[in-house]
Amino acid sequence: MIRLIRQSSIQKFVRPQPQSQLLLRFNSQKINFHKPDKAYSNERSDAADAAATILSELHDEKVHPNKATWLDALKQREKFQAEGKTLDSYSYIDPITTAVGEKTRSDSFSYLILPFKDDKWLCDAYINAFGRLRVGQLFQDLDALAGRIAYRHCSPAEPVNVTASVDRIYMIKKVDEITNYNFVLAGSVTWTGRSSMEITVKGYAFEEEEITHIENEESLSEENVFLSANFTFVARNPLTHKSFAINRLLPVNENDWIDYRRAESHNAKKKLMAKI
């Protein structure tokens, strides 16, 4: 027997409190869509397509309608195919500019705050049945944040940035009891080729302080690092479907150069191994 339950009753029992509601996996919104010009934002509308998991506060979805539905994107793809064209991305259909300039690591620096210690509802979304960290969930956020970083480095151009590989992930410390920590995921571009870039993202765990804003990478202490990951992204021209030349990275201090040379050596090794 099927029982009918009023919608208001369902909301009463299963809907989390508005101030703690998670909006980590919801659709991006229309305003400033896919233009993450700042290192961090509470607005989902500021998140790039690849970074739609960036943490945000509760928004009224009726006030800010979705950019497009899946059916809208599907119809657009069918329209392009009928014209003999290929649609790689519903949002990125014009690279805006092909001009190549120089950018520093601070230009692409981005971060994501995961206040597990301060927000029990957020913490609940990141633990498994045994109360430990769901690492796979965290890896999704790492890739999403890397997408935001890639977008900021390539701007003002808007190529289609694709995750080519996840090269190295190091779990430096064990942090199973995430209820005792506030996490920060932060990173930047550490090396660039003609159309590819290596992005380093680190995870930081803080036991005491409440974190609301981070100025730059230097303000994050290495002693709090529990995870380090390296991503390789490649840029593609949405019109020609060929490689897209991106901004060159300009190291400005000794640490930048150390990371740049290390990444350069690693990428040279990958190319050599591919020829064997």
PDB file of C-alpha atoms in Angstrom:
ATOM      1  CA  MET A   1       0.000   0.000   0.000  1.00  0.00           C
ATOM      2  CA  ILE A   2       1.321   3.384  -0.998  1.00  0.00           C
ATOM      3  CA  ARG A   3       0.767   6.207   1.470  1.00  0.00           C
ATOM      4  CA  LEU A   4       0.562   9.781   0.288  1.00  0.00           C
ATOM      5  CA  ILE A   5       2.535  12.266   2.362  1.00  0.00           C
ATOM      6  CA  ARG A   6       2.091  15.996   2.067  1.00  0.00           C
ATOM      7  CA  GLN A   7       5.115  17.900   0.725  1.00  0.00           C
ATOM      8  CA  SER A   8       5.130  20.180   3.781  1.00  0.00           C
ATOM      9  CA  SER A   9       5.462  17.115   6.022  1.00  0.00           C
ATOM     10  CA  ILE A  10       8.417  15.828   4.012  1.00  0.00           C
ATOM     11  CA  GLN A  11      10.183  19.164   4.297  1.00  0.00           C
ATOM     12  CA  LYS A  12       9.550  19.212   8.023  1.00  0.00           C
ATOM     13  CA  PHE A  13      11.328  15.910   8.635  1.00  0.00           C
ATOM     14  CA  VAL A  14      14.101  15.690   6.036  1.00  0.00           C
ATOM     15  CA  ARG A  15      15.022  19.230   5.078  1.00  0.00           C
ATOM     16  CA  PRO A  16      18.130  20.499   6.925  1.00  0.00           C
ATOM     17  CA  GLN A  17      18.202  23.903   8.541  1.00  0.00           C
ATOM     18  CA  PRO A  18      18.603  26.741   5.986  1.00  0.00           C
ATOM     19  CA  GLN A  19      21.714  28.148   7.646  1.00  0.00           C
ATOM     20  CA  SER A  20      23.479  24.811   7.320  1.00  0.00           C
ATOM     21  CA  GLN A  21      22.026  23.471   4.088  1.00  0.00           C
ATOM     22  CA  LEU A  22      24.633  22.070   1.722  1.00  0.00           C
ATOM     23  CA  LEU A  23      24.773  23.385  -1.783  1.00  0.00           C
ATOM     24  CA  LEU A  24      27.889  21.554  -2.903  1.00  0.00           C
ATOM     25  CA  ARG A  25      26.536  19.587  -5.854  1.00  0.00           C
ATOM     26  CA  PHE A  26      23.776  21.852  -7.132  1.00  0.00           C
ATOM     27  CA  ASN A  27      23.543  23.597 -10.498  1.00  0.00           C
ATOM     28  CA  SER A  28      25.450  26.808 -11.102  1.00  0.00           C
ATOM     29  CA  GLN A  29      23.357  29.932 -11.470  1.00  0.00           C
ATOM     30  CA  LYS A  30      22.918  32.506 -14.221  1.00  0.00           C
ATOM     31  CA  ILE A  31      24.524  35.666 -12.801  1.00  0.00           C
ATOM     32  CA  ASN A  32      28.252  35.903 -13.721  1.00  0.00           C
ATOM     33  CA  PHE A  33      28.055  32.288 -14.795  1.00  0.00           C
ATOM     34  CA  HIS A  34      31.435  30.508 -15.242  1.00  0.00           C
ATOM     35  CA  LYS A  35      33.492  33.617 -14.455  1.00  0.00           C
ATOM     36  CA  PRO A  36      35.428  32.911 -11.226  1.00  0.00           C
ATOM     37  CA  ASP A  37      37.481  36.102 -11.188  1.00  0.00           C
ATOM     38  CA  LYS A  38      38.172  35.945  -7.451  1.00  0.00           C
ATOM     39  CA  ALA A  39      40.130  33.379  -5.475  1.00  0.00           C
ATOM     40  CA  TYR A  40      37.055  32.434  -3.469  1.00  0.00           C
ATOM     41  CA  SER A  41      33.379  33.246  -3.434  1.00  0.00           C
ATOM     42  CA  ASN A  42      30.248  32.246  -1.543  1.00  0.00           C
ATOM     43  CA  GLU A  43      28.283  32.792  -4.748  1.00  0.00           C
ATOM     44  CA  ARG A  44      27.663  29.692  -6.814  1.00  0.00           C
ATOM     45  CA  SER A  45      27.254  32.000  -9.795  1.00  0.00           C
ATOM     46  CA  ASP A  46      30.967  32.865  -9.553  1.00  0.00           C
ATOM     47  CA  ALA A  47      32.061  29.245  -9.858  1.00  0.00           C
ATOM     48  CA  ALA A  48      33.361  27.832 -13.116  1.00  0.00           C
ATOM     49  CA  ASP A  49      31.558  24.882 -14.680  1.00  0.00           C
ATOM     50  CA  ALA A  50      34.309  22.599 -13.450  1.00  0.00           C
ATOM     51  CA  ALA A  51      34.109  24.138  -9.990  1.00  0.00           C
ATOM     52  CA  ALA A  52      30.386  23.906  -9.332  1.00  0.00           C
ATOM     53  CA  THR A  53      31.173  22.163  -6.041  1.00  0.00           C
ATOM     54  CA  ILE A  54      32.539  25.339  -4.448  1.00  0.00           C
ATOM     55  CA  LEU A  55      30.865  25.790  -1.063  1.00  0.00           C
ATOM     56  CA  SER A  56      28.138  28.432  -0.972  1.00  0.00           C
ATOM     57  CA  GLU A  57      25.379  29.705   1.260  1.00  0.00           C
ATOM     58  CA  LEU A  58      21.698  29.007   0.718  1.00  0.00           C
ATOM     59  CA  HIS A  59      20.198  30.861  -2.245  1.00  0.00           C
ATOM     60  CA  ASP A  60      16.624  31.073  -3.413  1.00  0.00           C
ATOM     61  CA  GLU A  61      16.671  29.086  -6.632  1.00  0.00           C
ATOM     62  CA  LYS A  62      13.378  30.632  -7.699  1.00  0.00           C
ATOM     63  CA  VAL A  63      14.999  34.075  -7.713  1.00  0.00           C
ATOM     64  CA  HIS A  64      18.083  32.878  -9.583  1.00  0.00           C
ATOM     65  CA  PRO A  65      16.923  30.398 -12.246  1.00  0.00           C
ATOM     66  CA  ASN A  66      19.319  27.828 -13.682  1.00  0.00           C
ATOM     67  CA  LYS A  67      21.558  28.671 -16.608  1.00  0.00           C
ATOM     68  CA  ALA A  68      20.214  25.769 -18.652  1.00  0.00           C
ATOM     69  CA  THR A  69      18.691  22.346 -18.273  1.00  0.00           C
ATOM     70  CA  TRP A  70      20.193  19.163 -19.633  1.00  0.00           C
ATOM     71  CA  LEU A  71      17.534  19.103 -22.353  1.00  0.00           C
ATOM     72  CA  ASP A  72      18.514  22.639 -23.413  1.00  0.00           C
ATOM     73  CA  ALA A  73      22.131  21.539 -23.788  1.00  0.00           C
ATOM     74  CA  LEU A  74      21.080  18.374 -25.637  1.00  0.00           C
ATOM     75  CA  LYS A  75      18.968  20.329 -28.131  1.00  0.00           C
ATOM     76  CA  GLN A  76      21.834  22.755 -28.710  1.00  0.00           C
ATOM     77  CA  ARG A  77      24.195  19.839 -29.390  1.00  0.00           C
ATOM     78  CA  GLU A  78      21.718  18.322 -31.877  1.00  0.00           C
ATOM     79  CA  LYS A  79      21.423  21.703 -33.600  1.00  0.00           C
ATOM     80  CA  PHE A  80      25.203  21.926 -33.997  1.00  0.00           C
ATOM     81  CA  GLN A  81      25.410  18.358 -35.287  1.00  0.00           C
ATOM     82  CA  ALA A  82      22.744  19.107 -37.905  1.00  0.00           C
ATOM     83  CA  GLU A  83      24.988  21.935 -39.140  1.00  0.00           C
ATOM     84  CA  GLY A  84      27.997  19.608 -39.270  1.00  0.00           C
ATOM     85  CA  LYS A  85      29.596  21.150 -36.173  1.00  0.00           C
ATOM     86  CA  THR A  86      30.735  19.693 -32.866  1.00  0.00           C
ATOM     87  CA  LEU A  87      29.702  21.166 -29.531  1.00  0.00           C
ATOM     88  CA  ASP A  88      32.281  20.360 -26.848  1.00  0.00           C
ATOM     89  CA  SER A  89      30.775  22.601 -24.200  1.00  0.00           C
ATOM     90  CA  TYR A  90      27.401  24.271 -23.818  1.00  0.00           C
ATOM     91  CA  SER A  91      28.944  27.212 -21.954  1.00  0.00           C
ATOM     92  CA  TYR A  92      32.331  27.605 -23.639  1.00  0.00           C
ATOM     93  CA  ILE A  93      31.644  28.203 -27.328  1.00  0.00           C
ATOM     94  CA  ASP A  94      33.836  31.271 -27.892  1.00  0.00           C
ATOM     95  CA  PRO A  95      37.446  31.639 -26.654  1.00  0.00           C
ATOM     96  CA  ILE A  96      36.944  35.442 -26.474  1.00  0.00           C
ATOM     97  CA  THR A  97      40.615  36.139 -27.287  1.00  0.00           C
ATOM     98  CA  THR A  98      43.727  34.300 -28.453  1.00  0.00           C
ATOM     99  CA  ALA A  99      46.189  36.827 -27.038  1.00  0.00           C
ATOM    100  CA  VAL A 100      48.889  35.272 -24.834  1.00  0.00           C
ATOM    101  CA  GLY A 101      50.328  37.131 -21.861  1.00  0.00           C
ATOM    102  CA  GLU A 102      52.084  36.394 -18.580  1.00  0.00           C
ATOM    103  CA  LYS A 103      50.580  35.610 -15.193  1.00  0.00           C
ATOM    104  CA  THR A 104      51.987  34.865 -11.761  1.00  0.00           C
ATOM    105  CA  ARG A 105      50.890  32.172  -9.336  1.00  0.00           C
ATOM    106  CA  SER A 106      48.981  34.725  -7.298  1.00  0.00           C
ATOM    107  CA  ASP A 107      46.823  35.459 -10.353  1.00  0.00           C
ATOM    108  CA  SER A 108      45.480  31.908 -10.355  1.00  0.00           C
ATOM    109  CA  PHE A 109      45.531  31.273  -6.588  1.00  0.00           C
ATOM    110  CA  SER A 110      42.181  29.896  -5.445  1.00  0.00           C
ATOM    111  CA  TYR A 111      40.901  28.173  -2.334  1.00  0.00           C
ATOM    112  CA  LEU A 112      37.929  26.361  -0.853  1.00  0.00           C
ATOM    113  CA  ILE A 113      37.034  26.379   2.842  1.00  0.00           C
ATOM    114  CA  LEU A 114      35.444  23.240   4.284  1.00  0.00           C
ATOM    115  CA  PRO A 115      34.544  24.102   7.914  1.00  0.00           C
ATOM    116  CA  PHE A 116      33.837  20.575   9.144  1.00  0.00           C
ATOM    117  CA  LYS A 117      34.412  21.509  12.779  1.00  0.00           C
ATOM    118  CA  ASP A 118      31.969  24.417  12.603  1.00  0.00           C
ATOM    119  CA  ASP A 119      29.283  22.929  10.333  1.00  0.00           C
ATOM    120  CA  LYS A 120      27.921  19.494  11.229  1.00  0.00           C
ATOM    121  CA  TRP A 121      25.766  19.273   8.088  1.00  0.00           C
ATOM    122  CA  LEU A 122      28.750  19.859   5.854  1.00  0.00           C
ATOM    123  CA  CYS A 123      30.764  17.329   7.826  1.00  0.00           C
ATOM    124  CA  ASP A 124      27.966  14.782   7.448  1.00  0.00           C
ATOM    125  CA  ALA A 125      28.305  14.940   3.654  1.00  0.00           C
ATOM    126  CA  TYR A 126      31.999  14.059   3.825  1.00  0.00           C
ATOM    127  CA  ILE A 127      32.001  11.040   6.153  1.00  0.00           C
ATOM    128  CA  ASN A 128      31.381   7.376   5.411  1.00  0.00           C
ATOM    129  CA  ALA A 129      29.357   4.829   7.375  1.00  0.00           C
ATOM    130  CA  PHE A 130      32.199   4.527   9.895  1.00  0.00           C
ATOM    131  CA  GLY A 131      32.435   8.268  10.528  1.00  0.00           C
ATOM    132  CA  ARG A 132      35.682   8.661   8.613  1.00  0.00           C
ATOM    133  CA  LEU A 133      36.610  10.954   5.748  1.00  0.00           C
ATOM    134  CA  ARG A 134      35.189  10.040   2.338  1.00  0.00           C
ATOM    135  CA  VAL A 135      38.362  10.618   0.362  1.00  0.00           C
ATOM    136  CA  GLY A 136      36.583  10.277  -2.985  1.00  0.00           C
ATOM    137  CA  GLN A 137      34.362  13.220  -2.114  1.00  0.00           C
ATOM    138  CA  LEU A 138      37.443  15.276  -1.325  1.00  0.00           C
ATOM    139  CA  PHE A 139      39.080  14.273  -4.616  1.00  0.00           C
ATOM    140  CA  GLN A 140      36.074  15.662  -6.497  1.00  0.00           C
ATOM    141  CA  ASP A 141      36.589  19.002  -4.784  1.00  0.00           C
ATOM    142  CA  LEU A 142      40.300  18.932  -5.620  1.00  0.00           C
ATOM    143  CA  ASP A 143      39.521  18.484  -9.311  1.00  0.00           C
ATOM    144  CA  ALA A 144      36.812  21.138  -9.163  1.00  0.00           C
ATOM    145  CA  LEU A 145      39.161  23.628  -7.523  1.00  0.00           C
ATOM    146  CA  ALA A 146      41.850  22.833 -10.097  1.00  0.00           C
ATOM    147  CA  GLY A 147      39.291  23.718 -12.772  1.00  0.00           C
ATOM    148  CA  ARG A 148      38.740  27.117 -11.164  1.00  0.00           C
ATOM    149  CA  ILE A 149      42.500  27.680 -10.994  1.00  0.00           C
ATOM    150  CA  ALA A 150      42.918  26.779 -14.673  1.00  0.00           C
ATOM    151  CA  TYR A 151      40.141  29.163 -15.655  1.00  0.00           C
ATOM    152  CA  ARG A 152      41.679  32.069 -13.732  1.00  0.00           C
ATOM    153  CA  HIS A 153      45.098  31.489 -15.275  1.00  0.00           C
ATOM    154  CA  CYS A 154      43.704  31.422 -18.824  1.00  0.00           C
ATOM    155  CA  SER A 155      41.468  34.471 -18.437  1.00  0.00           C
ATOM    156  CA  PRO A 156      40.499  36.699 -20.166  1.00  0.00           C
ATOM    157  CA  ALA A 157      40.525  33.897 -22.741  1.00  0.00           C
ATOM    158  CA  GLU A 158      37.916  31.178 -22.231  1.00  0.00           C
ATOM    159  CA  PRO A 159      39.152  27.916 -23.734  1.00  0.00           C
ATOM    160  CA  VAL A 160      37.754  24.519 -22.805  1.00  0.00           C
ATOM    161  CA  ASN A 161      40.019  23.308 -19.989  1.00  0.00           C
ATOM    162  CA  VAL A 162      40.191  19.542 -19.575  1.00  0.00           C
ATOM    163  CA  THR A 163      41.757  17.454 -16.821  1.00  0.00           C
ATOM    164  CA  ALA A 164      44.417  15.495 -18.706  1.00  0.00           C
ATOM    165  CA  SER A 165      45.785  13.605 -15.717  1.00  0.00           C
ATOM    166  CA  VAL A 166      46.098  13.490 -11.953  1.00  0.00           C
ATOM    167  CA  ASP A 167      49.805  12.860 -11.630  1.00  0.00           C
ATOM    168  CA  ARG A 168      50.581  12.666  -7.945  1.00  0.00           C
ATOM    169  CA  ILE A 169      48.475  12.599  -4.778  1.00  0.00           C
ATOM    170  CA  TYR A 170      50.284  12.406  -1.453  1.00  0.00           C
ATOM    171  CA  MET A 171      48.463  11.851   1.848  1.00  0.00           C
ATOM    172  CA  ILE A 172      50.992  13.436   4.187  1.00  0.00           C
ATOM    173  CA  LYS A 173      49.023  13.168   7.426  1.00  0.00           C
ATOM    174  CA  LYS A 174      46.147  11.017   8.640  1.00  0.00           C
ATOM    175  CA  VAL A 175      43.023  13.044   9.421  1.00  0.00           C
ATOM    176  CA  ASP A 176      40.179  10.562   9.847  1.00  0.00           C
ATOM    177  CA  GLU A 177      38.395  12.495  12.603  1.00  0.00           C
ATOM    178  CA  ILE A 178      37.402  15.404  10.390  1.00  0.00           C
ATOM    179  CA  THR A 179      34.955  16.723  13.003  1.00  0.00           C
ATOM    180  CA  ASN A 180      38.017  18.106  14.801  1.00  0.00           C
ATOM    181  CA  TYR A 181      39.256  20.128  11.837  1.00  0.00           C
ATOM    182  CA  ASN A 182      38.400  22.940   9.483  1.00  0.00           C
ATOM    183  CA  PHE A 183      39.829  22.137   6.058  1.00  0.00           C
ATOM    184  CA  VAL A 184      41.178  24.469   3.405  1.00  0.00           C
ATOM    185  CA  LEU A 185      41.950  23.340  -0.136  1.00  0.00           C
ATOM    186  CA  ALA A 186      44.189  25.839  -1.922  1.00  0.00           C
ATOM    187  CA  GLY A 187      46.397  25.921  -4.983  1.00  0.00           C
ATOM    188  CA  SER A 188      47.690  27.639  -8.095  1.00  0.00           C
ATOM    189  CA  VAL A 189      49.325  27.009 -11.470  1.00  0.00           C
ATOM    190  CA  THR A 190      52.959  25.956 -10.937  1.00  0.00           C
ATOM    191  CA  TRP A 191      54.053  25.297 -14.533  1.00  0.00           C
ATOM    192  CA  THR A 192      52.844  26.030 -18.063  1.00  0.00           C
ATOM    193  CA  GLY A 193      53.637  24.705 -21.507  1.00  0.00           C
ATOM    194  CA  ARG A 194      52.131  26.014 -24.721  1.00  0.00           C
ATOM    195  CA  SER A 195      48.623  24.701 -24.075  1.00  0.00           C
ATOM    196  CA  SER A 196      49.062  22.646 -20.913  1.00  0.00           C
ATOM    197  CA  MET A 197      49.528  23.592 -17.284  1.00  0.00           C
ATOM    198  CA  GLU A 198      50.373  21.830 -14.050  1.00  0.00           C
ATOM    199  CA  ILE A 199      48.307  22.786 -11.038  1.00  0.00           C
ATOM    200  CA  THR A 200      49.300  22.037  -7.458  1.00  0.00           C
ATOM    201  CA  VAL A 201      46.544  21.851  -4.844  1.00  0.00           C
ATOM    202  CA  LYS A 202      47.209  21.270  -1.153  1.00  0.00           C
ATOM    203  CA  GLY A 203      44.884  20.371   1.687  1.00  0.00           C
ATOM    204  CA  TYR A 204      45.304  22.124   5.041  1.00  0.00           C
ATOM    205  CA  ALA A 205      43.780  21.037   8.366  1.00  0.00           C
ATOM    206  CA  PHE A 206      43.287  23.532  11.202  1.00  0.00           C
ATOM    207  CA  GLU A 207      42.212  22.363  14.655  1.00  0.00           C
ATOM    208  CA  GLU A 208      41.477  25.654  16.377  1.00  0.00           C
ATOM    209  CA  GLU A 209      40.995  28.794  14.347  1.00  0.00           C
ATOM    210  CA  GLU A 210      37.856  29.616  12.399  1.00  0.00           C
ATOM    211  CA  ILE A 211      38.778  30.498   8.810  1.00  0.00           C
ATOM    212  CA  THR A 212      36.814  33.040   6.809  1.00  0.00           C
ATOM    213  CA  HIS A 213      39.346  34.512   4.383  1.00  0.00           C
ATOM    214  CA  ILE A 214      42.802  33.683   3.017  1.00  0.00           C
ATOM    215  CA  GLU A 215      44.974  36.399   1.528  1.00  0.00           C
ATOM    216  CA  ASN A 216      47.536  34.307  -0.379  1.00  0.00           C
ATOM    217  CA  GLU A 217      49.481  31.037  -0.414  1.00  0.00           C
ATOM    218  CA  GLU A 218      52.140  32.435   1.908  1.00  0.00           C
ATOM    219  CA  SER A 219      49.549  32.859   4.672  1.00  0.00           C
ATOM    220  CA  LEU A 220      49.006  29.074   4.808  1.00  0.00           C
ATOM    221  CA  SER A 221      51.515  27.181   6.947  1.00  0.00           C
ATOM    222  CA  GLU A 222      53.161  24.053   5.544  1.00  0.00           C
ATOM    223  CA  GLU A 223      52.876  22.383   8.960  1.00  0.00           C
ATOM    224  CA  ASN A 224      49.110  22.176   8.437  1.00  0.00           C
ATOM    225  CA  VAL A 225      49.362  20.389   5.078  1.00  0.00           C
ATOM    226  CA  PHE A 226      47.843  16.903   5.089  1.00  0.00           C
ATOM    227  CA  LEU A 227      47.475  16.356   1.338  1.00  0.00           C
ATOM    228  CA  SER A 228      49.194  17.428  -1.872  1.00  0.00           C
ATOM    229  CA  ALA A 229      47.937  16.775  -5.410  1.00  0.00           C
ATOM    230  CA  ASN A 230      49.164  17.664  -8.895  1.00  0.00           C
ATOM    231  CA  PHE A 231      46.874  17.999 -11.898  1.00  0.00           C
ATOM    232  CA  THR A 232      47.679  18.474 -15.564  1.00  0.00           C
ATOM    233  CA  PHE A 233      45.123  20.489 -17.521  1.00  0.00           C
ATOM    234  CA  VAL A 234      45.083  21.107 -21.256  1.00  0.00           C
ATOM    235  CA  ALA A 235      43.309  23.945 -23.048  1.00  0.00           C
ATOM    236  CA  ARG A 236      41.313  23.343 -26.221  1.00  0.00           C
ATOM    237  CA  ASN A 237      39.846  25.852 -28.652  1.00  0.00           C
ATOM    238  CA  PRO A 238      36.040  25.361 -28.582  1.00  0.00           C
ATOM    239  CA  LEU A 239      35.769  26.467 -32.226  1.00  0.00           C
ATOM    240  CA  THR A 240      38.612  24.560 -33.903  1.00  0.00           C
ATOM    241  CA  HIS A 241      38.876  21.721 -31.331  1.00  0.00           C
ATOM    242  CA  LYS A 242      42.663  22.090 -31.451  1.00  0.00           C
ATOM    243  CA  SER A 243      45.144  22.980 -28.727  1.00  0.00           C
ATOM    244  CA  PHE A 244      44.820  26.518 -27.378  1.00  0.00           C
ATOM    245  CA  ALA A 245      47.848  28.637 -26.409  1.00  0.00           C
ATOM    246  CA  ILE A 246      47.549  29.817 -22.806  1.00  0.00           C
ATOM    247  CA  ASN A 247      49.177  32.540 -20.714  1.00  0.00           C
ATOM    248  CA  ARG A 248      52.778  31.857 -19.687  1.00  0.00           C
ATOM    249  CA  LEU A 249      53.585  31.447 -16.000  1.00  0.00           C
ATOM    250  CA  LEU A 250      56.024  33.991 -14.575  1.00  0.00           C
ATOM    251  CA  PRO A 251      57.795  32.758 -11.389  1.00  0.00           C
ATOM    252  CA  VAL A 252      58.537  35.707  -9.115  1.00  0.00           C
ATOM    253  CA  ASN A 253      60.452  34.205  -6.185  1.00  0.00           C
ATOM    254  CA  GLU A 254      62.707  31.300  -5.266  1.00  0.00           C
ATOM    255  CA  ASN A 255      59.880  28.996  -4.208  1.00  0.00           C
ATOM    256  CA  ASP A 256      58.052  29.654  -7.479  1.00  0.00           C
ATOM    257  CA  TRP A 257      61.169  28.702  -9.428  1.00  0.00           C
ATOM    258  CA  ILE A 258      61.738  25.532  -7.391  1.00  0.00           C
ATOM    259  CA  ASP A 259      58.184  24.347  -8.037  1.00  0.00           C
ATOM    260  CA  TYR A 260      58.417  25.404 -11.681  1.00  0.00           C
ATOM    261  CA  ARG A 261      61.633  23.449 -12.318  1.00  0.00           C
ATOM    262  CA  ARG A 262      60.270  20.408 -10.496  1.00  0.00           C
ATOM    263  CA  ALA A 263      57.097  20.428 -12.592  1.00  0.00           C
ATOM    264  CA  GLU A 264      59.092  21.082 -15.759  1.00  0.00           C
ATOM    265  CA  SER A 265      61.291  18.061 -15.040  1.00  0.00           C
ATOM    266  CA  HIS A 266      58.256  15.898 -14.325  1.00  0.00           C
ATOM    267  CA  ASN A 267      56.545  16.878 -17.575  1.00  0.00           C
ATOM    268  CA  ALA A 268      59.730  16.268 -19.567  1.00  0.00           C
ATOM    269  CA  LYS A 269      59.891  12.786 -18.045  1.00  0.00           C
ATOM    270  CA  LYS A 270      56.263  12.109 -19.017  1.00  0.00           C
ATOM    271  CA  LYS A 271      56.944  13.105 -22.621  1.00  0.00           C
ATOM    272  CA  LEU A 272      60.022  10.893 -22.724  1.00  0.00           C
ATOM    273  CA  MET A 273      58.127   7.914 -21.313  1.00  0.00           C
ATOM    274  CA  ALA A 274      55.368   8.420 -23.883  1.00  0.00           C
ATOM    275  CA  LYS A 275      57.911   7.962 -26.693  1.00  0.00           C
ATOM    276  CA  ILE A 276      59.249   4.697 -25.343  1.00  0.00           C
TER     277      ILE A 276
END
